[in-house]
Amino acid sequence: MQYKLLVSLILLLCSHLLSAQILKTYTINSGSVCSSEESLIIISALEIPELASANVKKLTLLSVLKNKAQPIVFQVDHKDTQGRYILNNNHSESANINSFNDYDELVFRKKDRGLRLSTSSELLEKLSLIEIKIIDESADTEQKKIIGWVYIALNAPFDFRLKKQVVSYKAEQDIFTSPLFKVLFSKEKPFLVDAFHWRLMEGTVDMQWSPDLTDTMKIRHIGNFFGFPFKRTDDDYSSKLVNVKQGPLRIIRRTENKVKVFWKLKSPALYIDYVMMPDGFVMDSIIDIPFKISFFFSDLATITTMDWNNTFEQPALAIHSPEKRLNLPVNGRPSENKALFNKIAAQKFSLSSQQGLFVVELDISDNFPIHSQLYLNDDLQTIDPPENYPGQFGNVGFKTTGWENIDSKLHHLKFTVCVDRYK
């Protein structure tokens, strides 16, 4: 009886110690932008009120592995009230750049999650921690839902941040490199991806990178201007790289772009943020139209695609529609099924090869009154000016319509590309 009472008192003491040192426990869904082994978990400061006004420079993230608490790589990215990333100190809302604001994001790798900290850990005597329980809401049992734990130390009395660069960026060449792939951006039009290379598996003797898989990224605007046919292409754009934020897990690069409209109409302001991650990227287009489009235009459509490279011997490419209703070989020859692909109203498709998988998704907010359908032109006999690439090889992406219905507010249109190698 006395032994049971003693055990109960010890458990009560440990529980009191935990509640005193663990400031609060939060449950975060592991759902990330992509879903590979290299994926990132992104937490908004709104999800963890204790982060409000926390000193970013004194922040540390810990994971319990092999019975020891270890620092893990993380990144803090600041955002303003309109959802735009704050990339420099010239921004009007950058006064509190060293502290957490409501819209800021805390980023770490999913694979760095660990076990739950023991109540007897010495770490609890040194630090006050926020405990993050990471769950997978898609799991079929409660036991499987919990997939790991991460701890946030707001004011660590010593510096044991892990200084490790998972992704890299070379400014002179405008090249992004991750554990899975490498992207080169266009020198002339830096809002366009100019090359994509897979990182080859370890043990490859001849080269570290695959050949460039792409011909070119394309954007087309078509419709009517006062009833007359209207078309704009990449040639009608001016583009400049205005800012880059380099972090250990994400590189955020911003371009300022203008498209020639007509006569004295002021060009729409188009800022494109590429958020480059270890297993993909988000192309966040921030659109500000200075006039009411429907006054001048009708039946406006935008076609955004990537044309692939058929000039070298490569593993066969295949395009898959949503839920894999259509599996289309990329061979430069039209077919009935490829024509059918263009009639699918959807915001997602995938492209596969023996080297890996691309999953491409378009995110349209509820207050953005445009509609999306899939687009494919796989015909080596078709020339598509103004680029000087002969034919079209798996030129695939999205066609969006209804642009004449949008207002002059600030809008976000996001393209997400996730990549992963086959296991």
Coordinates of N, CA, C and O in Angstrom, one line a residue, residues 237-341:
Y237 N 6.2 40.1 -72.5 CA 6.5 40.3 -71.1 C 7.8 41.0 -70.9 O 8.8 40.7 -71.6
S238 N 7.9 41.9 -69.9 CA 9.2 42.3 -69.4 C 9.3 41.8 -68.0 O 8.2 41.7 -67.3
S239 N 10.4 41.4 -67.6 CA 10.6 40.7 -66.3 C 11.9 41.0 -65.7 O 12.9 41.0 -66.4
K240 N 11.9 41.1 -64.3 CA 13.2 41.3 -63.7 C 13.2 40.7 -62.3 O 12.1 40.6 -61.6
L241 N 14.3 40.1 -61.9 CA 14.4 39.5 -60.6 C 14.7 40.6 -59.6 O 15.6 41.4 -59.7
V242 N 13.8 40.8 -58.6 CA 13.9 41.9 -57.7 C 14.3 41.6 -56.3 O 14.8 42.4 -55.5
N243 N 14.2 40.3 -55.9 CA 14.6 39.9 -54.5 C 14.7 38.4 -54.4 O 14.0 37.7 -55.0
V244 N 15.6 38.0 -53.5 CA 15.8 36.6 -53.2 C 16.0 36.5 -51.7 O 16.8 37.2 -51.1
K245 N 15.3 35.5 -51.0 CA 15.6 35.2 -49.6 C 16.1 33.8 -49.6 O 15.5 32.8 -50.1
Q246 N 17.3 33.6 -49.0 CA 18.0 32.3 -49.0 C 17.9 31.8 -47.6 O 18.3 32.4 -46.6
G247 N 17.3 30.6 -47.4 CA 17.2 29.9 -46.1 C 17.7 28.5 -46.3 O 18.0 28.0 -47.4
P248 N 17.8 27.8 -45.2 CA 18.3 26.4 -45.3 C 17.4 25.4 -45.9 O 17.8 24.4 -46.4
L249 N 16.1 25.7 -45.8 CA 15.0 24.8 -46.3 C 14.3 25.3 -47.5 O 13.7 24.5 -48.3
R250 N 14.1 26.6 -47.6 CA 13.4 27.2 -48.8 C 14.1 28.4 -49.3 O 14.7 29.2 -48.5
I251 N 14.1 28.5 -50.6 CA 14.6 29.7 -51.3 C 13.4 30.4 -51.9 O 12.6 29.8 -52.6
I252 N 13.2 31.7 -51.6 CA 12.1 32.5 -52.1 C 12.6 33.6 -53.0 O 13.4 34.4 -52.6
R253 N 12.3 33.5 -54.3 CA 12.8 34.5 -55.3 C 11.6 35.2 -55.9 O 10.6 34.5 -56.3
R254 N 11.6 36.5 -56.0 CA 10.5 37.3 -56.5 C 10.9 38.0 -57.8 O 12.0 38.6 -57.9
T255 N 10.0 37.9 -58.7 CA 10.2 38.7 -60.0 C 9.0 39.7 -60.1 O 7.9 39.4 -59.7
E256 N 9.4 40.8 -60.7 CA 8.4 41.8 -61.1 C 8.2 41.8 -62.6 O 9.1 41.9 -63.3
N257 N 6.9 41.6 -63.0 CA 6.6 41.4 -64.4 C 5.6 42.3 -64.9 O 4.6 42.7 -64.2
K258 N 5.7 42.7 -66.2 CA 4.7 43.5 -66.8 C 4.4 42.9 -68.2 O 5.3 42.5 -68.9
V259 N 3.1 43.0 -68.6 CA 2.8 42.5 -69.9 C 2.2 43.6 -70.7 O 1.4 44.4 -70.2
K260 N 2.6 43.7 -72.0 CA 2.1 44.8 -72.8 C 0.7 44.5 -73.2 O 0.3 43.4 -73.6
V261 N -0.2 45.5 -72.9 CA -1.6 45.3 -73.1 C -2.0 46.0 -74.4 O -2.0 45.3 -75.5
F262 N -2.3 47.2 -74.4 CA -2.7 47.9 -75.7 C -2.8 49.4 -75.4 O -3.3 49.9 -74.4
W263 N -2.2 50.1 -76.3 CA -2.3 51.6 -76.3 C -1.8 52.1 -75.0 O -0.7 51.9 -74.5
K264 N -2.7 52.9 -74.3 CA -2.3 53.6 -73.0 C -2.8 52.9 -71.8 O -2.7 53.4 -70.7
L265 N -3.3 51.7 -72.0 CA -3.8 50.9 -70.8 C -2.6 50.5 -69.9 O -1.5 50.0 -70.4
K266 N -2.7 50.8 -68.7 CA -1.6 50.6 -67.7 C -1.4 49.0 -67.6 O -2.4 48.3 -67.4
S267 N -0.2 48.6 -67.6 CA 0.1 47.2 -67.5 C -0.3 46.6 -66.1 O 0.0 47.3 -65.1
P268 N -0.9 45.5 -66.1 CA -1.2 44.8 -64.8 C 0.1 44.5 -64.0 O 1.1 44.2 -64.7
A269 N 0.1 44.7 -62.7 CA 1.3 44.4 -61.9 C 1.3 42.9 -61.6 O 0.3 42.4 -61.1
L270 N 2.3 42.2 -61.9 CA 2.3 40.8 -61.7 C 3.7 40.4 -61.0 O 4.7 40.5 -61.6
Y271 N 3.6 40.1 -59.7 CA 4.7 39.7 -59.0 C 4.6 38.2 -58.8 O 3.6 37.6 -58.5
I272 N 5.7 37.5 -59.1 CA 5.7 36.0 -59.0 C 6.8 35.6 -58.0 O 8.0 35.9 -58.2
D273 N 6.3 35.0 -56.9 CA 7.2 34.4 -55.9 C 7.4 32.9 -56.2 O 6.4 32.2 -56.2
Y274 N 8.6 32.5 -56.4 CA 8.9 31.0 -56.5 C 9.4 30.6 -55.1 O 10.4 31.1 -54.6
V275 N 8.6 29.8 -54.5 CA 9.0 29.2 -53.2 C 9.6 27.8 -53.5 O 8.9 26.9 -53.7
M276 N 10.9 27.8 -53.4 CA 11.7 26.6 -53.9 C 11.9 25.7 -52.6 O 12.6 26.1 -51.7
M277 N 11.5 24.4 -52.7 CA 11.6 23.5 -51.6 C 12.4 22.3 -51.9 O 12.7 22.1 -53.1
P278 N 12.8 21.4 -51.0 CA 13.6 20.2 -51.3 C 12.9 19.3 -52.3 O 13.6 18.6 -53.1
D279 N 11.6 19.2 -52.3 CA 10.9 18.3 -53.2 C 9.8 19.0 -54.1 O 8.8 18.4 -54.4
G280 N 10.1 20.2 -54.5 CA 9.2 20.9 -55.4 C 9.2 22.4 -55.2 O 10.1 22.9 -54.6
F281 N 8.3 23.0 -55.8 CA 8.2 24.5 -55.7 C 6.8 25.0 -55.9 O 5.9 24.3 -56.5
V282 N 6.5 26.1 -55.3 CA 5.2 26.8 -55.5 C 5.5 28.1 -56.3 O 6.4 28.9 -56.0
M283 N 4.7 28.3 -57.3 CA 4.8 29.5 -58.1 C 3.6 30.4 -57.8 O 2.5 30.1 -58.2
D284 N 3.8 31.3 -56.9 CA 2.7 32.1 -56.3 C 2.7 33.5 -57.1 O 3.5 34.3 -57.0
S285 N 1.6 33.6 -58.0 CA 1.5 34.8 -58.8 C 0.5 35.8 -58.0 O -0.6 35.4 -57.7
I286 N 1.1 37.0 -57.8 CA 0.3 38.0 -57.1 C -0.1 39.0 -58.1 O 0.7 39.7 -58.7
I287 N -1.4 39.1 -58.4 CA -2.0 39.8 -59.5 C -2.7 41.0 -59.1 O -3.6 40.9 -58.2
D288 N -2.4 42.2 -59.7 CA -3.1 43.4 -59.3 C -3.4 44.1 -60.7 O -2.6 44.7 -61.3
I289 N -4.7 44.0 -61.0 CA -5.2 44.6 -62.3 C -5.6 46.0 -62.0 O -6.5 46.2 -61.2
P290 N -5.1 47.0 -62.7 CA -5.4 48.4 -62.4 C -6.6 48.9 -63.1 O -7.0 50.1 -63.0
F291 N -7.3 48.1 -63.9 CA -8.5 48.5 -64.6 C -9.5 47.3 -64.6 O -9.1 46.2 -64.4
K292 N -10.8 47.6 -64.9 CA -11.8 46.6 -65.0 C -11.7 45.9 -66.4 O -11.9 46.5 -67.4
I293 N -11.3 44.6 -66.4 CA -10.9 43.9 -67.6 C -12.1 43.9 -68.6 O -12.0 44.0 -69.8
S294 N -13.3 43.7 -68.0 CA -14.5 43.5 -68.9 C -14.8 44.7 -69.7 O -15.6 44.6 -70.7
F295 N -14.3 45.9 -69.3 CA -14.5 47.1 -70.1 C -13.9 47.0 -71.5 O -14.4 47.6 -72.5
F296 N -12.8 46.2 -71.6 CA -12.0 46.2 -72.8 C -12.0 44.8 -73.5 O -11.9 44.6 -74.7
F297 N -12.0 43.7 -72.6 CA -11.8 42.4 -73.1 C -13.0 41.4 -72.8 O -13.8 41.7 -71.9
S298 N -13.0 40.4 -73.7 CA -14.0 39.3 -73.5 C -13.4 38.0 -73.9 O -12.4 37.9 -74.6
D299 N -13.9 36.9 -73.3 CA -13.5 35.5 -73.6 C -12.0 35.4 -73.4 O -11.3 34.7 -74.2
L300 N -11.5 36.0 -72.3 CA -10.0 35.9 -72.0 C -9.7 34.5 -71.5 O -10.4 34.0 -70.6
A301 N -8.6 34.0 -71.9 CA -8.0 32.7 -71.4 C -6.5 32.8 -71.3 O -5.9 33.5 -72.1
T302 N -6.0 32.2 -70.3 CA -4.5 32.1 -70.1 C -4.1 30.6 -70.2 O -4.7 29.8 -69.5
I303 N -3.1 30.3 -70.9 CA -2.6 29.0 -71.0 C -1.1 29.0 -70.5 O -0.2 29.7 -71.0
T304 N -0.9 28.2 -69.4 CA 0.4 28.1 -68.7 C 0.9 26.7 -68.8 O 0.2 25.8 -68.3
T305 N 2.0 26.5 -69.5 CA 2.4 25.1 -69.7 C 3.9 24.9 -69.6 O 4.7 25.9 -69.6
M306 N 4.4 23.7 -69.6 CA 5.8 23.3 -69.8 C 5.9 22.4 -71.0 O 5.2 21.4 -71.1
D307 N 6.8 22.8 -71.9 CA 7.1 21.9 -73.1 C 8.3 21.1 -72.8 O 9.4 21.7 -72.3
W308 N 8.3 19.8 -73.1 CA 9.4 18.9 -72.7 C 10.3 18.7 -73.8 O 10.0 18.9 -75.0
N309 N 11.5 18.1 -73.5 CA 12.6 18.0 -74.4 C 12.6 16.6 -75.0 O 12.6 15.6 -74.3
N310 N 12.6 16.5 -76.4 CA 12.6 15.2 -77.0 C 13.9 15.0 -77.8 O 14.0 14.2 -78.7
T311 N 14.9 15.9 -77.6 CA 16.1 15.8 -78.4 C 17.2 14.9 -77.9 O 18.3 14.8 -78.4
F312 N 17.0 14.2 -76.7 CA 17.9 13.3 -76.3 C 17.2 12.0 -75.8 O 16.0 12.0 -75.6
E313 N 17.9 10.9 -75.7 CA 17.3 9.7 -75.4 C 17.0 9.7 -73.9 O 17.8 9.8 -73.1
Q314 N 15.7 9.5 -73.6 CA 15.3 9.6 -72.2 C 14.2 8.6 -71.9 O 13.6 8.0 -72.8
P315 N 14.0 8.2 -70.6 CA 12.9 7.3 -70.2 C 11.6 7.9 -70.7 O 11.4 9.1 -70.8
A316 N 10.7 7.0 -71.1 CA 9.4 7.4 -71.6 C 8.6 8.2 -70.6 O 8.6 7.9 -69.4
L317 N 8.1 9.3 -71.1 CA 7.2 10.2 -70.3 C 5.8 9.8 -70.5 O 5.3 9.3 -71.6
A318 N 5.0 9.9 -69.5 CA 3.5 9.7 -69.5 C 2.8 10.7 -68.7 O 3.3 11.1 -67.6
I319 N 1.6 11.1 -69.2 CA 0.8 12.1 -68.5 C -0.4 11.4 -68.0 O -1.1 10.6 -68.7
H320 N -0.8 11.7 -66.7 CA -1.9 11.1 -66.1 C -2.9 12.2 -65.7 O -2.6 13.2 -65.0
S321 N -4.2 12.0 -66.0 CA -5.2 12.9 -65.6 C -5.7 12.6 -64.2 O -5.3 11.6 -63.6
P322 N -6.5 13.4 -63.6 CA -7.0 13.2 -62.3 C -7.6 11.8 -62.1 O -8.3 11.3 -63.0
E323 N -7.2 11.2 -61.0 CA -7.6 9.8 -60.7 C -7.2 8.8 -61.7 O -7.7 7.7 -61.8
K324 N -6.2 9.2 -62.6 CA -5.7 8.3 -63.6 C -6.7 7.8 -64.5 O -6.6 6.6 -65.0
R325 N -7.7 8.6 -64.9 CA -8.7 8.1 -65.8 C -8.1 8.0 -67.2 O -8.5 7.2 -68.0
L326 N -7.0 8.8 -67.5 CA -6.3 8.8 -68.7 C -4.8 8.6 -68.5 O -4.3 9.4 -67.7
N327 N -4.2 7.7 -69.1 CA -2.7 7.6 -69.1 C -2.2 7.7 -70.5 O -2.4 6.9 -71.3
L328 N -1.5 8.8 -70.7 CA -1.2 9.2 -72.1 C 0.3 9.2 -72.3 O 1.1 9.9 -71.6
P329 N 0.8 8.4 -73.3 CA 2.3 8.4 -73.6 C 2.6 9.7 -74.3 O 1.9 10.2 -75.2
V330 N 3.8 10.3 -73.9 CA 4.3 11.5 -74.6 C 5.2 11.0 -75.7 O 6.3 10.5 -75.5
N331 N 4.7 11.2 -76.9 CA 5.4 10.7 -78.1 C 5.4 11.7 -79.3 O 5.9 11.4 -80.4
G332 N 4.8 12.9 -79.1 CA 4.7 13.8 -80.1 C 3.7 13.6 -81.2 O 3.7 14.2 -82.3
R333 N 2.8 12.6 -80.9 CA 1.7 12.3 -81.8 C 0.3 12.5 -81.2 O 0.1 12.0 -80.1
P334 N -0.6 13.3 -81.8 CA -1.9 13.5 -81.3 C -2.7 12.2 -81.3 O -2.4 11.2 -82.0
S335 N -3.8 12.2 -80.4 CA -4.7 11.0 -80.3 C -6.0 11.5 -79.8 O -6.2 12.6 -79.3
E336 N -7.0 10.6 -79.9 CA -8.3 11.0 -79.4 C -8.3 11.2 -77.9 O -9.0 12.1 -77.4
N337 N -7.6 10.3 -77.2 CA -7.5 10.5 -75.7 C -6.8 11.8 -75.3 O -7.2 12.4 -74.3
K338 N -5.8 12.2 -76.1 CA -5.2 13.5 -75.8 C -6.1 14.7 -76.1 O -6.1 15.7 -75.3
A339 N -7.0 14.6 -77.1 CA -8.0 15.6 -77.3 C -9.0 15.6 -76.2 O -9.4 16.7 -75.7
L340 N -9.3 14.4 -75.6 CA -10.2 14.3 -74.5 C -9.6 14.9 -73.2 O -10.4 15.5 -72.4
F341 N -8.3 14.8 -73.1 CA -7.6 15.4 -71.9 C -7.9 16.9 -71.8 O -8.1 17.4 -70.7

